[in-house]
Every structure is written in structure tokens, then in C-alpha cells.
Backbone atoms as SQL, in Angstrom:
CREATE TABLE atoms (id INTEGER PRIMARY KEY, chain TEXT, resi INTEGER, resn TEXT, atom TEXT, x REAL, y REAL, z REAL);
INSERT INTO atoms VALUES
  (1, 'A', 1, 'MET', 'N', 0.826, -1.161, 0.000),
  (2, 'A', 1, 'MET', 'CA', 0.000, 0.000, 0.000),
  (3, 'A', 1, 'MET', 'C', 0.881, 1.238, 0.000),
  (4, 'A', 2, 'LYS', 'N', 0.686, 2.097, -0.984),
  (5, 'A', 2, 'LYS', 'CA', 1.479, 3.312, -1.077),
  (6, 'A', 2, 'LYS', 'C', 0.914, 4.378, -0.157),
  (7, 'A', 3, 'ALA', 'N', 1.882, 5.029, 0.494),
  (8, 'A', 3, 'ALA', 'CA', 1.448, 6.137, 1.337),
  (9, 'A', 3, 'ALA', 'C', 1.462, 7.393, 0.502),
  (10, 'A', 4, 'GLU', 'N', 0.382, 8.111, 0.511),
  (11, 'A', 4, 'GLU', 'CA', 0.286, 9.334, -0.270),
  (12, 'A', 4, 'GLU', 'C', 0.904, 10.460, 0.537),
  (13, 'A', 5, 'ILE', 'N', 1.690, 11.287, -0.185),
  (14, 'A', 5, 'ILE', 'CA', 2.308, 12.422, 0.485),
  (15, 'A', 5, 'ILE', 'C', 1.257, 13.509, 0.639),
  (16, 'A', 6, 'LYS', 'N', 1.071, 13.879, 1.848),
  (17, 'A', 6, 'LYS', 'CA', 0.082, 14.923, 2.104),
  (18, 'A', 6, 'LYS', 'C', 0.814, 16.214, 2.395),
  (19, 'A', 7, 'PRO', 'N', 0.335, 17.292, 1.815),
  (20, 'A', 7, 'PRO', 'CA', 1.003, 18.559, 2.050),
  (21, 'A', 7, 'PRO', 'C', 0.896, 18.981, 3.511),
  (22, 'A', 8, 'ALA', 'N', 2.013, 19.553, 4.017),
  (23, 'A', 8, 'ALA', 'CA', 2.006, 20.074, 5.378),
  (24, 'A', 8, 'ALA', 'C', 1.282, 21.406, 5.376),
  (25, 'A', 9, 'ASP', 'N', 1.293, 22.007, 6.503),
  (26, 'A', 9, 'ASP', 'CA', 0.609, 23.299, 6.600),
  (27, 'A', 9, 'ASP', 'C', 1.179, 24.267, 5.592),
  (28, 'A', 10, 'GLY', 'N', 0.410, 24.785, 4.727),
  (29, 'A', 10, 'GLY', 'CA', 0.811, 25.803, 3.768),
  (30, 'A', 10, 'GLY', 'C', 1.463, 25.266, 2.519),
  (31, 'A', 11, 'GLU', 'N', 1.770, 23.962, 2.434),
  (32, 'A', 11, 'GLU', 'CA', 2.372, 23.417, 1.216),
  (33, 'A', 11, 'GLU', 'C', 1.283, 22.876, 0.319),
  (34, 'A', 12, 'GLU', 'N', 1.550, 23.007, -0.897),
  (35, 'A', 12, 'GLU', 'CA', 0.578, 22.499, -1.850),
  (36, 'A', 12, 'GLU', 'C', 1.088, 21.206, -2.466),
  (37, 'A', 13, 'LYS', 'N', 0.146, 20.449, -2.971),
  (38, 'A', 13, 'LYS', 'CA', 0.473, 19.163, -3.587),
  (39, 'A', 13, 'LYS', 'C', 1.383, 19.354, -4.791),
  (40, 'A', 14, 'GLU', 'N', 1.196, 20.400, -5.578),
  (41, 'A', 14, 'GLU', 'CA', 2.016, 20.665, -6.764),
  (42, 'A', 14, 'GLU', 'C', 3.465, 20.920, -6.383),
  (43, 'A', 15, 'TYR', 'N', 3.670, 21.641, -5.300),
  (44, 'A', 15, 'TYR', 'CA', 5.046, 21.916, -4.844),
  (45, 'A', 15, 'TYR', 'C', 5.764, 20.624, -4.487),
  (46, 'A', 16, 'LEU', 'N', 5.067, 19.743, -3.798),
  (47, 'A', 16, 'LEU', 'CA', 5.663, 18.469, -3.430),
  (48, 'A', 16, 'LEU', 'C', 5.952, 17.605, -4.665),
  (49, 'A', 17, 'GLN', 'N', 5.079, 17.634, -5.632),
  (50, 'A', 17, 'GLN', 'CA', 5.306, 16.871, -6.863),
  (51, 'A', 17, 'GLN', 'C', 6.519, 17.431, -7.613),
  (52, 'A', 18, 'THR', 'N', 6.633, 18.752, -7.657),
  (53, 'A', 18, 'THR', 'CA', 7.789, 19.384, -8.301),
  (54, 'A', 18, 'THR', 'C', 9.068, 19.004, -7.563),
  (55, 'A', 19, 'LEU', 'N', 9.003, 19.040, -6.249),
  (56, 'A', 19, 'LEU', 'CA', 10.167, 18.649, -5.439),
  (57, 'A', 19, 'LEU', 'C', 10.530, 17.187, -5.681),
  (58, 'A', 20, 'PHE', 'N', 9.504, 16.331, -5.760),
  (59, 'A', 20, 'PHE', 'CA', 9.722, 14.912, -6.026),
  (60, 'A', 20, 'PHE', 'C', 10.368, 14.701, -7.392),
  (61, 'A', 21, 'ILE', 'N', 9.910, 15.408, -8.393),
  (62, 'A', 21, 'ILE', 'CA', 10.461, 15.300, -9.747),
  (63, 'A', 21, 'ILE', 'C', 11.916, 15.785, -9.763),
  (64, 'A', 22, 'ASP', 'N', 12.185, 16.891, -9.098),
  (65, 'A', 22, 'ASP', 'CA', 13.557, 17.413, -9.018),
  (66, 'A', 22, 'ASP', 'C', 14.492, 16.402, -8.361),
  (67, 'A', 23, 'ARG', 'N', 14.028, 15.799, -7.284),
  (68, 'A', 23, 'ARG', 'CA', 14.863, 14.811, -6.580),
  (69, 'A', 23, 'ARG', 'C', 15.101, 13.581, -7.454),
  (70, 'A', 24, 'ASN', 'N', 14.088, 13.165, -8.174),
  (71, 'A', 24, 'ASN', 'CA', 14.257, 12.018, -9.084),
  (72, 'A', 24, 'ASN', 'C', 15.265, 12.349, -10.185),
  (73, 'A', 25, 'GLU', 'N', 15.218, 13.562, -10.692),
  (74, 'A', 25, 'GLU', 'CA', 16.186, 13.970, -11.714),
  (75, 'A', 25, 'GLU', 'C', 17.600, 13.982, -11.141),
  (76, 'A', 26, 'GLN', 'N', 17.748, 14.447, -9.909),
  (77, 'A', 26, 'GLN', 'CA', 19.067, 14.450, -9.266),
  (78, 'A', 26, 'GLN', 'C', 19.584, 13.035, -9.081),
  (79, 'A', 27, 'VAL', 'N', 18.690, 12.131, -8.671),
  (80, 'A', 27, 'VAL', 'CA', 19.079, 10.733, -8.496),
  (81, 'A', 27, 'VAL', 'C', 19.504, 10.137, -9.841),
  (82, 'A', 28, 'GLU', 'N', 18.749, 10.424, -10.888),
  (83, 'A', 28, 'GLU', 'CA', 19.091, 9.914, -12.221),
  (84, 'A', 28, 'GLU', 'C', 20.430, 10.473, -12.697),
  (85, 'A', 29, 'GLN', 'N', 20.650, 11.761, -12.458),
  (86, 'A', 29, 'GLN', 'CA', 21.928, 12.371, -12.847),
  (87, 'A', 29, 'GLN', 'C', 23.092, 11.731, -12.095),
  (88, 'A', 30, 'LYS', 'N', 22.908, 11.499, -10.794),
  (89, 'A', 30, 'LYS', 'CA', 23.986, 10.888, -10.003),
  (90, 'A', 30, 'LYS', 'C', 24.207, 9.440, -10.413),
  (91, 'A', 31, 'THR', 'N', 23.121, 8.743, -10.717),
  (92, 'A', 31, 'THR', 'CA', 23.252, 7.363, -11.187),
  (93, 'A', 31, 'THR', 'C', 23.980, 7.333, -12.526),
  (94, 'A', 32, 'SER', 'N', 23.619, 8.253, -13.412),
  (95, 'A', 32, 'SER', 'CA', 24.285, 8.346, -14.709),
  (96, 'A', 32, 'SER', 'C', 25.759, 8.677, -14.537),
  (97, 'A', 33, 'ARG', 'N', 26.063, 9.606, -13.643),
  (98, 'A', 33, 'ARG', 'CA', 27.465, 9.982, -13.393),
  (99, 'A', 33, 'ARG', 'C', 28.245, 8.816, -12.793),
  (100, 'A', 34, 'ASN', 'N', 27.616, 8.059, -11.890),
  (101, 'A', 34, 'ASN', 'CA', 28.277, 6.884, -11.311),
  (102, 'A', 34, 'ASN', 'C', 28.583, 5.848, -12.394),
  (103, 'A', 35, 'ALA', 'N', 27.639, 5.644, -13.315),
  (104, 'A', 35, 'ALA', 'CA', 27.864, 4.698, -14.412),
  (105, 'A', 35, 'ALA', 'C', 29.002, 5.190, -15.297),
  (106, 'A', 36, 'GLU', 'N', 29.053, 6.493, -15.542),
  (107, 'A', 36, 'GLU', 'CA', 30.130, 7.069, -16.350),
  (108, 'A', 36, 'GLU', 'C', 31.475, 6.885, -15.656),
  (109, 'A', 37, 'ILE', 'N', 31.518, 7.116, -14.367),
  (110, 'A', 37, 'ILE', 'CA', 32.766, 6.941, -13.601),
  (111, 'A', 37, 'ILE', 'C', 33.193, 5.485, -13.611),
  (112, 'A', 38, 'ASP', 'N', 32.232, 4.560, -13.449),
  (113, 'A', 38, 'ASP', 'CA', 32.556, 3.124, -13.506),
  (114, 'A', 38, 'ASP', 'C', 33.149, 2.752, -14.858),
  (115, 'A', 39, 'MET', 'N', 32.559, 3.300, -15.933),
  (116, 'A', 39, 'MET', 'CA', 33.070, 3.017, -17.271),
  (117, 'A', 39, 'MET', 'C', 34.488, 3.572, -17.433),
  (118, 'A', 40, 'LEU', 'N', 34.712, 4.801, -16.958),
  (119, 'A', 40, 'LEU', 'CA', 36.047, 5.395, -17.040),
  (120, 'A', 40, 'LEU', 'C', 37.056, 4.582, -16.237),
  (121, 'A', 41, 'PHE', 'N', 36.662, 4.127, -15.069),
  (122, 'A', 41, 'PHE', 'CA', 37.550, 3.318, -14.233),
  (123, 'A', 41, 'PHE', 'C', 37.885, 2.000, -14.922),
  (124, 'A', 42, 'THR', 'N', 36.877, 1.365, -15.520),
  (125, 'A', 42, 'THR', 'CA', 37.103, 0.103, -16.237),
  (126, 'A', 42, 'THR', 'C', 38.055, 0.325, -17.411),
  (127, 'A', 43, 'ASN', 'N', 37.837, 1.400, -18.160),
  (128, 'A', 43, 'ASN', 'CA', 38.724, 1.712, -19.283),
  (129, 'A', 43, 'ASN', 'C', 40.144, 1.995, -18.806),
  (130, 'A', 44, 'HIS', 'N', 40.252, 2.659, -17.667),
  (131, 'A', 44, 'HIS', 'CA', 41.581, 2.942, -17.098),
  (132, 'A', 44, 'HIS', 'C', 42.298, 1.646, -16.740),
  (133, 'A', 45, 'GLU', 'N', 41.582, 0.722, -16.115),
  (134, 'A', 45, 'GLU', 'CA', 42.181, -0.571, -15.747),
  (135, 'A', 45, 'GLU', 'C', 42.619, -1.346, -16.996),
  (136, 'A', 46, 'LYS', 'N', 41.783, -1.333, -18.032),
  (137, 'A', 46, 'LYS', 'CA', 42.150, -1.992, -19.295),
  (138, 'A', 46, 'LYS', 'C', 43.382, -1.323, -19.899),
  (139, 'A', 47, 'GLY', 'N', 43.440, 0.008, -19.809),
  (140, 'A', 47, 'GLY', 'CA', 44.603, 0.739, -20.317),
  (141, 'A', 47, 'GLY', 'C', 45.872, 0.372, -19.570),
  (142, 'A', 48, 'LYS', 'N', 45.766, 0.191, -18.262),
  (143, 'A', 48, 'LYS', 'CA', 46.943, -0.202, -17.475),
  (144, 'A', 48, 'LYS', 'C', 47.438, -1.583, -17.888),
  (145, 'A', 49, 'ILE', 'N', 46.500, -2.485, -18.152),
  (146, 'A', 49, 'ILE', 'CA', 46.881, -3.837, -18.595),
  (147, 'A', 49, 'ILE', 'C', 47.566, -3.770, -19.947),
  (148, 'A', 50, 'LYS', 'N', 47.009, -2.966, -20.870),
  (149, 'A', 50, 'LYS', 'CA', 47.632, -2.816, -22.192),
  (150, 'A', 50, 'LYS', 'C', 49.017, -2.195, -22.073),
  (151, 'A', 51, 'THR', 'N', 49.145, -1.215, -21.194),
  (152, 'A', 51, 'THR', 'CA', 50.440, -0.558, -21.008),
  (153, 'A', 51, 'THR', 'C', 51.484, -1.552, -20.514),
  (154, 'A', 52, 'LYS', 'N', 51.103, -2.414, -19.580),
  (155, 'A', 52, 'LYS', 'CA', 52.042, -3.430, -19.084),
  (156, 'A', 52, 'LYS', 'C', 52.447, -4.387, -20.204),
  (157, 'A', 53, 'ALA', 'N', 51.489, -4.753, -21.039),
  (158, 'A', 53, 'ALA', 'CA', 51.799, -5.642, -22.166),
  (159, 'A', 53, 'ALA', 'C', 52.752, -4.950, -23.138),
  (160, 'A', 54, 'PHE', 'N', 52.515, -3.664, -23.404),
  (161, 'A', 54, 'PHE', 'CA', 53.407, -2.917, -24.294),
  (162, 'A', 54, 'PHE', 'C', 54.794, -2.770, -23.683),
  (163, 'A', 55, 'GLU', 'N', 54.865, -2.592, -22.367),
  (164, 'A', 55, 'GLU', 'CA', 56.169, -2.475, -21.710),
  (165, 'A', 55, 'GLU', 'C', 56.959, -3.770, -21.838),
  (166, 'A', 56, 'LYS', 'N', 56.275, -4.909, -21.681),
  (167, 'A', 56, 'LYS', 'CA', 56.950, -6.206, -21.846),
  (168, 'A', 56, 'LYS', 'C', 57.437, -6.370, -23.279),
  (169, 'A', 57, 'GLU', 'N', 56.574, -6.040, -24.239),
  (170, 'A', 57, 'GLU', 'CA', 56.952, -6.141, -25.649),
  (171, 'A', 57, 'GLU', 'C', 58.123, -5.215, -25.965),
  (172, 'A', 58, 'LEU', 'N', 58.097, -4.018, -25.395),
  (173, 'A', 58, 'LEU', 'CA', 59.186, -3.064, -25.601),
  (174, 'A', 58, 'LEU', 'C', 60.500, -3.614, -25.052),
  (175, 'A', 59, 'ALA', 'N', 60.450, -4.249, -23.878),
  (176, 'A', 59, 'ALA', 'CA', 61.668, -4.809, -23.288),
  (177, 'A', 59, 'ALA', 'C', 62.249, -5.908, -24.180),
  (178, 'A', 60, 'VAL', 'N', 61.382, -6.771, -24.698),
  (179, 'A', 60, 'VAL', 'CA', 61.844, -7.859, -25.578),
  (180, 'A', 60, 'VAL', 'C', 62.453, -7.282, -26.858),
  (181, 'A', 61, 'LYS', 'N', 61.756, -6.318, -27.448),
  (182, 'A', 61, 'LYS', 'CA', 62.247, -5.744, -28.700),
  (183, 'A', 61, 'LYS', 'C', 63.496, -4.900, -28.478),
  (184, 'A', 62, 'SER', 'N', 63.615, -4.283, -27.313),
  (185, 'A', 62, 'SER', 'CA', 64.830, -3.512, -27.008),
  (186, 'A', 62, 'SER', 'C', 66.038, -4.437, -26.899),
  (187, 'A', 63, 'ALA', 'N', 65.845, -5.588, -26.251),
  (188, 'A', 63, 'ALA', 'CA', 66.945, -6.558, -26.137),
  (189, 'A', 63, 'ALA', 'C', 67.352, -7.060, -27.522),
  (190, 'A', 64, 'LEU', 'N', 66.373, -7.358, -28.355),
  (191, 'A', 64, 'LEU', 'CA', 66.663, -7.807, -29.716),
  (192, 'A', 64, 'LEU', 'C', 67.371, -6.711, -30.499),
  (193, 'A', 65, 'SER', 'N', 66.913, -5.494, -30.332),
  (194, 'A', 65, 'SER', 'CA', 67.536, -4.356, -31.009),
  (195, 'A', 65, 'SER', 'C', 68.985, -4.179, -30.554),
  (196, 'A', 66, 'GLU', 'N', 69.225, -4.404, -29.287),
  (197, 'A', 66, 'GLU', 'CA', 70.592, -4.281, -28.755),
  (198, 'A', 66, 'GLU', 'C', 71.516, -5.315, -29.413),
  (199, 'A', 67, 'ASN', 'N', 71.009, -6.536, -29.604),
  (200, 'A', 67, 'ASN', 'CA', 71.810, -7.561, -30.286),
  (201, 'A', 67, 'ASN', 'C', 72.135, -7.143, -31.715),
  (202, 'A', 68, 'TRP', 'N', 71.141, -6.623, -32.433),
  (203, 'A', 68, 'TRP', 'CA', 71.385, -6.169, -33.800),
  (204, 'A', 68, 'TRP', 'C', 72.352, -4.994, -33.819),
  (205, 'A', 69, 'LYS', 'N', 72.273, -4.134, -32.817),
  (206, 'A', 69, 'LYS', 'CA', 73.186, -2.988, -32.742),
  (207, 'A', 69, 'LYS', 'C', 74.623, -3.476, -32.555),
  (208, 'A', 70, 'LYS', 'N', 74.796, -4.488, -31.694),
  (209, 'A', 70, 'LYS', 'CA', 76.142, -5.039, -31.494),
  (210, 'A', 70, 'LYS', 'C', 76.682, -5.639, -32.792),
  (211, 'A', 71, 'LEU', 'N', 75.818, -6.376, -33.514),
  (212, 'A', 71, 'LEU', 'CA', 76.250, -6.938, -34.793),
  (213, 'A', 71, 'LEU', 'C', 76.598, -5.834, -35.783),
  (214, 'A', 72, 'ASN', 'N', 75.792, -4.791, -35.806),
  (215, 'A', 72, 'ASN', 'CA', 76.057, -3.674, -36.701),
  (216, 'A', 72, 'ASN', 'C', 77.383, -3.001, -36.350),
  (217, 'A', 73, 'ASP', 'N', 77.650, -2.859, -35.055),
  (218, 'A', 73, 'ASP', 'CA', 78.916, -2.257, -34.640),
  (219, 'A', 73, 'ASP', 'C', 80.105, -3.110, -35.068),
  (220, 'A', 74, 'MET', 'N', 79.923, -4.438, -35.017),
  (221, 'A', 74, 'MET', 'CA', 81.030, -5.323, -35.397),
  (222, 'A', 74, 'MET', 'C', 81.206, -5.398, -36.911),
  (223, 'A', 75, 'PHE', 'N', 80.101, -5.510, -37.635),
  (224, 'A', 75, 'PHE', 'CA', 80.189, -5.745, -39.074),
  (225, 'A', 75, 'PHE', 'C', 79.878, -4.531, -39.922),
  (226, 'A', 76, 'GLY', 'N', 79.123, -3.636, -39.388),
  (227, 'A', 76, 'GLY', 'CA', 78.559, -2.569, -40.210),
  (228, 'A', 76, 'GLY', 'C', 79.508, -1.432, -40.506),
  (229, 'A', 77, 'SER', 'N', 79.536, -1.058, -41.733),
  (230, 'A', 77, 'SER', 'CA', 80.184, 0.165, -42.186),
  (231, 'A', 77, 'SER', 'C', 79.584, 0.463, -43.552),
  (232, 'A', 78, 'ALA', 'N', 79.687, 1.674, -43.987),
  (233, 'A', 78, 'ALA', 'CA', 79.033, 2.074, -45.233),
  (234, 'A', 78, 'ALA', 'C', 79.526, 1.271, -46.428),
  (235, 'A', 79, 'ASP', 'N', 80.813, 0.973, -46.472),
  (236, 'A', 79, 'ASP', 'CA', 81.361, 0.254, -47.619),
  (237, 'A', 79, 'ASP', 'C', 81.577, -1.237, -47.344),
  (238, 'A', 80, 'GLY', 'N', 81.220, -1.708, -46.143),
  (239, 'A', 80, 'GLY', 'CA', 81.371, -3.126, -45.820),
  (240, 'A', 80, 'GLY', 'C', 82.792, -3.522, -45.490),
  (241, 'A', 81, 'ALA', 'N', 83.673, -2.564, -45.234),
  (242, 'A', 81, 'ALA', 'CA', 85.088, -2.859, -44.998),
  (243, 'A', 81, 'ALA', 'C', 85.289, -3.709, -43.744),
  (244, 'A', 82, 'LYS', 'N', 84.555, -3.411, -42.689),
  (245, 'A', 82, 'LYS', 'CA', 84.725, -4.183, -41.452),
  (246, 'A', 82, 'LYS', 'C', 84.391, -5.648, -41.689),
  (247, 'A', 83, 'PHE', 'N', 83.289, -5.892, -42.384),
  (248, 'A', 83, 'PHE', 'CA', 82.888, -7.270, -42.641),
  (249, 'A', 83, 'PHE', 'C', 83.900, -7.974, -43.535),
  (250, 'A', 84, 'LYS', 'N', 84.387, -7.273, -44.540),
  (251, 'A', 84, 'LYS', 'CA', 85.385, -7.871, -45.436),
  (252, 'A', 84, 'LYS', 'C', 86.629, -8.292, -44.664),
  (253, 'A', 85, 'VAL', 'N', 87.099, -7.397, -43.801),
  (254, 'A', 85, 'VAL', 'CA', 88.303, -7.698, -43.019),
  (255, 'A', 85, 'VAL', 'C', 88.064, -8.900, -42.120),
  (256, 'A', 86, 'LEU', 'N', 86.907, -8.939, -41.462),
  (257, 'A', 86, 'LEU', 'CA', 86.592, -10.053, -40.580),
  (258, 'A', 86, 'LEU', 'C', 86.478, -11.363, -41.364),
  (259, 'A', 87, 'ALA', 'N', 85.767, -11.334, -42.483),
  (260, 'A', 87, 'ALA', 'CA', 85.599, -12.538, -43.302),
  (261, 'A', 87, 'ALA', 'C', 86.939, -13.002, -43.871),
  (262, 'A', 88, 'GLN', 'N', 87.751, -12.068, -44.297),
  (263, 'A', 88, 'GLN', 'CA', 89.062, -12.438, -44.829),
  (264, 'A', 88, 'GLN', 'C', 89.941, -13.030, -43.729),
  (265, 'A', 89, 'GLY', 'N', 89.794, -12.519, -42.507),
  (266, 'A', 89, 'GLY', 'CA', 90.556, -13.076, -41.384),
  (267, 'A', 89, 'GLY', 'C', 90.193, -14.528, -41.136),
  (268, 'A', 90, 'TYR', 'N', 88.877, -14.842, -41.141),
  (269, 'A', 90, 'TYR', 'CA', 88.461, -16.228, -40.940),
  (270, 'A', 90, 'TYR', 'C', 88.907, -17.103, -42.105),
  (271, 'A', 91, 'THR', 'N', 88.831, -16.571, -43.304),
  (272, 'A', 91, 'THR', 'CA', 89.273, -17.329, -44.471),
  (273, 'A', 91, 'THR', 'C', 90.769, -17.609, -44.379),
  (274, 'A', 92, 'LEU', 'N', 91.525, -16.605, -43.947),
  (275, 'A', 92, 'LEU', 'CA', 92.971, -16.786, -43.798),
  (276, 'A', 92, 'LEU', 'C', 93.281, -17.862, -42.761),
  (277, 'A', 93, 'GLU', 'N', 92.528, -17.870, -41.653),
  (278, 'A', 93, 'GLU', 'CA', 92.743, -18.895, -40.620),
  (279, 'A', 93, 'GLU', 'C', 92.526, -20.299, -41.205),
  (280, 'A', 94, 'ALA', 'N', 91.443, -20.456, -41.963),
  (281, 'A', 94, 'ALA', 'CA', 91.159, -21.765, -42.565),
  (282, 'A', 94, 'ALA', 'C', 92.244, -22.125, -43.579),
  (283, 'A', 95, 'LEU', 'N', 92.660, -21.172, -44.389),
  (284, 'A', 95, 'LEU', 'CA', 93.699, -21.403, -45.392),
  (285, 'A', 95, 'LEU', 'C', 95.020, -21.798, -44.725),
  (286, 'A', 96, 'LEU', 'N', 95.372, -21.117, -43.635),
  (287, 'A', 96, 'LEU', 'CA', 96.608, -21.453, -42.911),
  (288, 'A', 96, 'LEU', 'C', 96.537, -22.861, -42.326),
  (289, 'A', 97, 'ALA', 'N', 95.379, -23.241, -41.816),
  (290, 'A', 97, 'ALA', 'CA', 95.246, -24.593, -41.256),
  (291, 'A', 97, 'ALA', 'C', 95.473, -25.646, -42.337),
  (292, 'A', 98, 'TYR', 'N', 94.835, -25.472, -43.514),
  (293, 'A', 98, 'TYR', 'CA', 95.028, -26.433, -44.610),
  (294, 'A', 98, 'TYR', 'C', 96.470, -26.403, -45.131),
  (295, 'A', 99, 'ALA', 'N', 97.036, -25.220, -45.235),
  (296, 'A', 99, 'ALA', 'CA', 98.415, -25.108, -45.733),
  (297, 'A', 99, 'ALA', 'C', 99.383, -25.782, -44.773),
  (298, 'A', 100, 'ASN', 'N', 99.202, -25.583, -43.479),
  (299, 'A', 100, 'ASN', 'CA', 100.095, -26.213, -42.488),
  (300, 'A', 100, 'ASN', 'C', 99.946, -27.727, -42.486),
  (301, 'A', 101, 'LYS', 'N', 98.745, -28.212, -42.727),
  (302, 'A', 101, 'LYS', 'CA', 98.551, -29.663, -42.811),
  (303, 'A', 101, 'LYS', 'C', 99.330, -30.221, -44.008),
  (304, 'A', 102, 'HIS', 'N', 99.202, -29.545, -45.146),
  (305, 'A', 102, 'HIS', 'CA', 99.919, -29.992, -46.344),
  (306, 'A', 102, 'HIS', 'C', 101.427, -29.818, -46.160),
  (307, 'A', 103, 'LEU', 'N', 101.837, -28.707, -45.556),
  (308, 'A', 103, 'LEU', 'CA', 103.258, -28.439, -45.340),
  (309, 'A', 103, 'LEU', 'C', 103.876, -29.469, -44.387),
  (310, 'A', 104, 'SER', 'N', 103.112, -29.927, -43.404),
  (311, 'A', 104, 'SER', 'CA', 103.642, -30.912, -42.459),
  (312, 'A', 104, 'SER', 'C', 103.889, -32.253, -43.144),
  (313, 'A', 105, 'GLU', 'N', 103.136, -32.518, -44.211),
  (314, 'A', 105, 'GLU', 'CA', 103.383, -33.744, -44.976),
  (315, 'A', 105, 'GLU', 'C', 104.686, -33.639, -45.760),
  (316, 'A', 106, 'LEU', 'N', 105.032, -32.421, -46.172),
  (317, 'A', 106, 'LEU', 'CA', 106.263, -32.217, -46.931),
  (318, 'A', 106, 'LEU', 'C', 107.476, -32.114, -46.005),
  (319, 'A', 107, 'SER', 'N', 107.305, -31.325, -44.927),
  (320, 'A', 107, 'SER', 'CA', 108.423, -31.125, -44.015),
  (321, 'A', 107, 'SER', 'C', 107.869, -30.709, -42.663),
  (322, 'A', 108, 'LYS', 'N', 108.353, -31.370, -41.629),
  (323, 'A', 108, 'LYS', 'CA', 107.888, -31.064, -40.273),
  (324, 'A', 108, 'LYS', 'C', 108.560, -29.814, -39.729),
  (325, 'A', 109, 'ARG', 'N', 109.523, -29.310, -40.470),
  (326, 'A', 109, 'ARG', 'CA', 110.350, -28.211, -39.997),
  (327, 'A', 109, 'ARG', 'C', 109.640, -26.860, -40.083),
  (328, 'A', 110, 'TYR', 'N', 108.701, -26.649, -41.005),
  (329, 'A', 110, 'TYR', 'CA', 108.103, -25.344, -41.251),
  (330, 'A', 110, 'TYR', 'C', 106.636, -25.311, -40.827),
  (331, 'A', 111, 'ILE', 'N', 106.220, -24.102, -40.422),
  (332, 'A', 111, 'ILE', 'CA', 104.816, -23.860, -40.078),
  (333, 'A', 111, 'ILE', 'C', 104.489, -22.413, -40.452),
  (334, 'A', 112, 'LEU', 'N', 103.324, -22.220, -40.994),
  (335, 'A', 112, 'LEU', 'CA', 102.879, -20.869, -41.348),
  (336, 'A', 112, 'LEU', 'C', 102.031, -20.313, -40.197),
  (337, 'A', 113, 'GLN', 'N', 102.284, -19.034, -39.874),
  (338, 'A', 113, 'GLN', 'CA', 101.520, -18.398, -38.807),
  (339, 'A', 113, 'GLN', 'C', 100.999, -17.042, -39.270),
  (340, 'A', 114, 'ARG', 'N', 99.919, -16.681, -38.708),
  (341, 'A', 114, 'ARG', 'CA', 99.330, -15.373, -39.003),
  (342, 'A', 114, 'ARG', 'C', 99.966, -14.321, -38.105),
  (343, 'A', 115, 'ILE', 'N', 100.251, -13.180, -38.677),
  (344, 'A', 115, 'ILE', 'CA', 100.799, -12.085, -37.883),
  (345, 'A', 115, 'ILE', 'C', 99.646, -11.505, -37.060),
  (346, 'A', 116, 'PRO', 'N', 99.792, -11.434, -35.736),
  (347, 'A', 116, 'PRO', 'CA', 98.693, -10.918, -34.921),
  (348, 'A', 116, 'PRO', 'C', 98.433, -9.442, -35.229),
  (349, 'A', 117, 'ILE', 'N', 97.194, -9.130, -35.447),
  (350, 'A', 117, 'ILE', 'CA', 96.772, -7.752, -35.701),
  (351, 'A', 117, 'ILE', 'C', 95.706, -7.418, -34.664),
  (352, 'A', 118, 'HIS', 'N', 95.859, -6.283, -34.041),
  (353, 'A', 118, 'HIS', 'CA', 94.884, -5.849, -33.036),
  (354, 'A', 118, 'HIS', 'C', 93.900, -4.903, -33.684),
  (355, 'A', 119, 'TRP', 'N', 92.645, -5.342, -33.763),
  (356, 'A', 119, 'TRP', 'CA', 91.606, -4.555, -34.419),
  (357, 'A', 119, 'TRP', 'C', 90.900, -3.693, -33.395),
  (358, 'A', 120, 'ASP', 'N', 90.583, -2.500, -33.804),
  (359, 'A', 120, 'ASP', 'CA', 89.847, -1.586, -32.956),
  (360, 'A', 120, 'ASP', 'C', 88.450, -1.421, -33.556),
  (361, 'A', 121, 'TYR', 'N', 87.441, -2.045, -32.917),
  (362, 'A', 121, 'TYR', 'CA', 86.078, -2.023, -33.437),
  (363, 'A', 121, 'TYR', 'C', 85.207, -0.969, -32.742),
  (364, 'A', 122, 'LYS', 'N', 85.782, 0.073, -32.269),
  (365, 'A', 122, 'LYS', 'CA', 84.991, 1.079, -31.554),
  (366, 'A', 122, 'LYS', 'C', 84.327, 2.029, -32.504);
């Protein structure tokens, strides 16, 4: 059973209805604002999760990039000179090994050696 609001001394029924409507509008506005805040909070939490995922991906890609940078520092130059020198050095090592094997069959007295060269890769 609904209780009817009865006007107090000097109040009219219309005033109470207007007051009731105003209060309902305020409640609706606050409910709407609460829903908006909840949505913003949810989006913020999702954003934090995405940010953490991006940070992890960034760390992995940074480590990979660092490896490529080291390789570039060792091999990279505009004309490829560093790589040529390095490749020729390895080729020379292999050639010396085969030559010394063949030379040892001819004479145990001789051995070919590479002159040590100190490379500056800075």
C-alpha cells in the first residue's frame, strides 16, 4: 500500500510533486554519473593492462635491437670494410690450417703463422 504524500501546513500538492520530480532527476543524474565513472575506471584498468603488455613487448624488442646494434657495430660500415676484413681473417685462418697440414706432410720443420693484428672495433 502506497502512502500518499500529504502537504504540510501551507504546502501544496504541486510543490511536493515538483520537489519529487527534481529529486528524481538528481538521483538519475547521479546514477548516470556513477555509471560514467565506472566506465572510465574500467577503461583505465584496461589501459593499465595494455600498457604493461606494451612495456613487456618493448623490453623484448629492445633486447633484440641491442643484439642487432652489437652486430652492426662489429660488421657494419658504409662500404662493408669491417665485414670484409673479418671474413678475410676467418678465411685466412682456414687457409693457414690447410696449408700447415699440407706443409707438415712435406716437411715437419716449417709452419705458417698469421701475424697478430689488433683490431679496434669502436
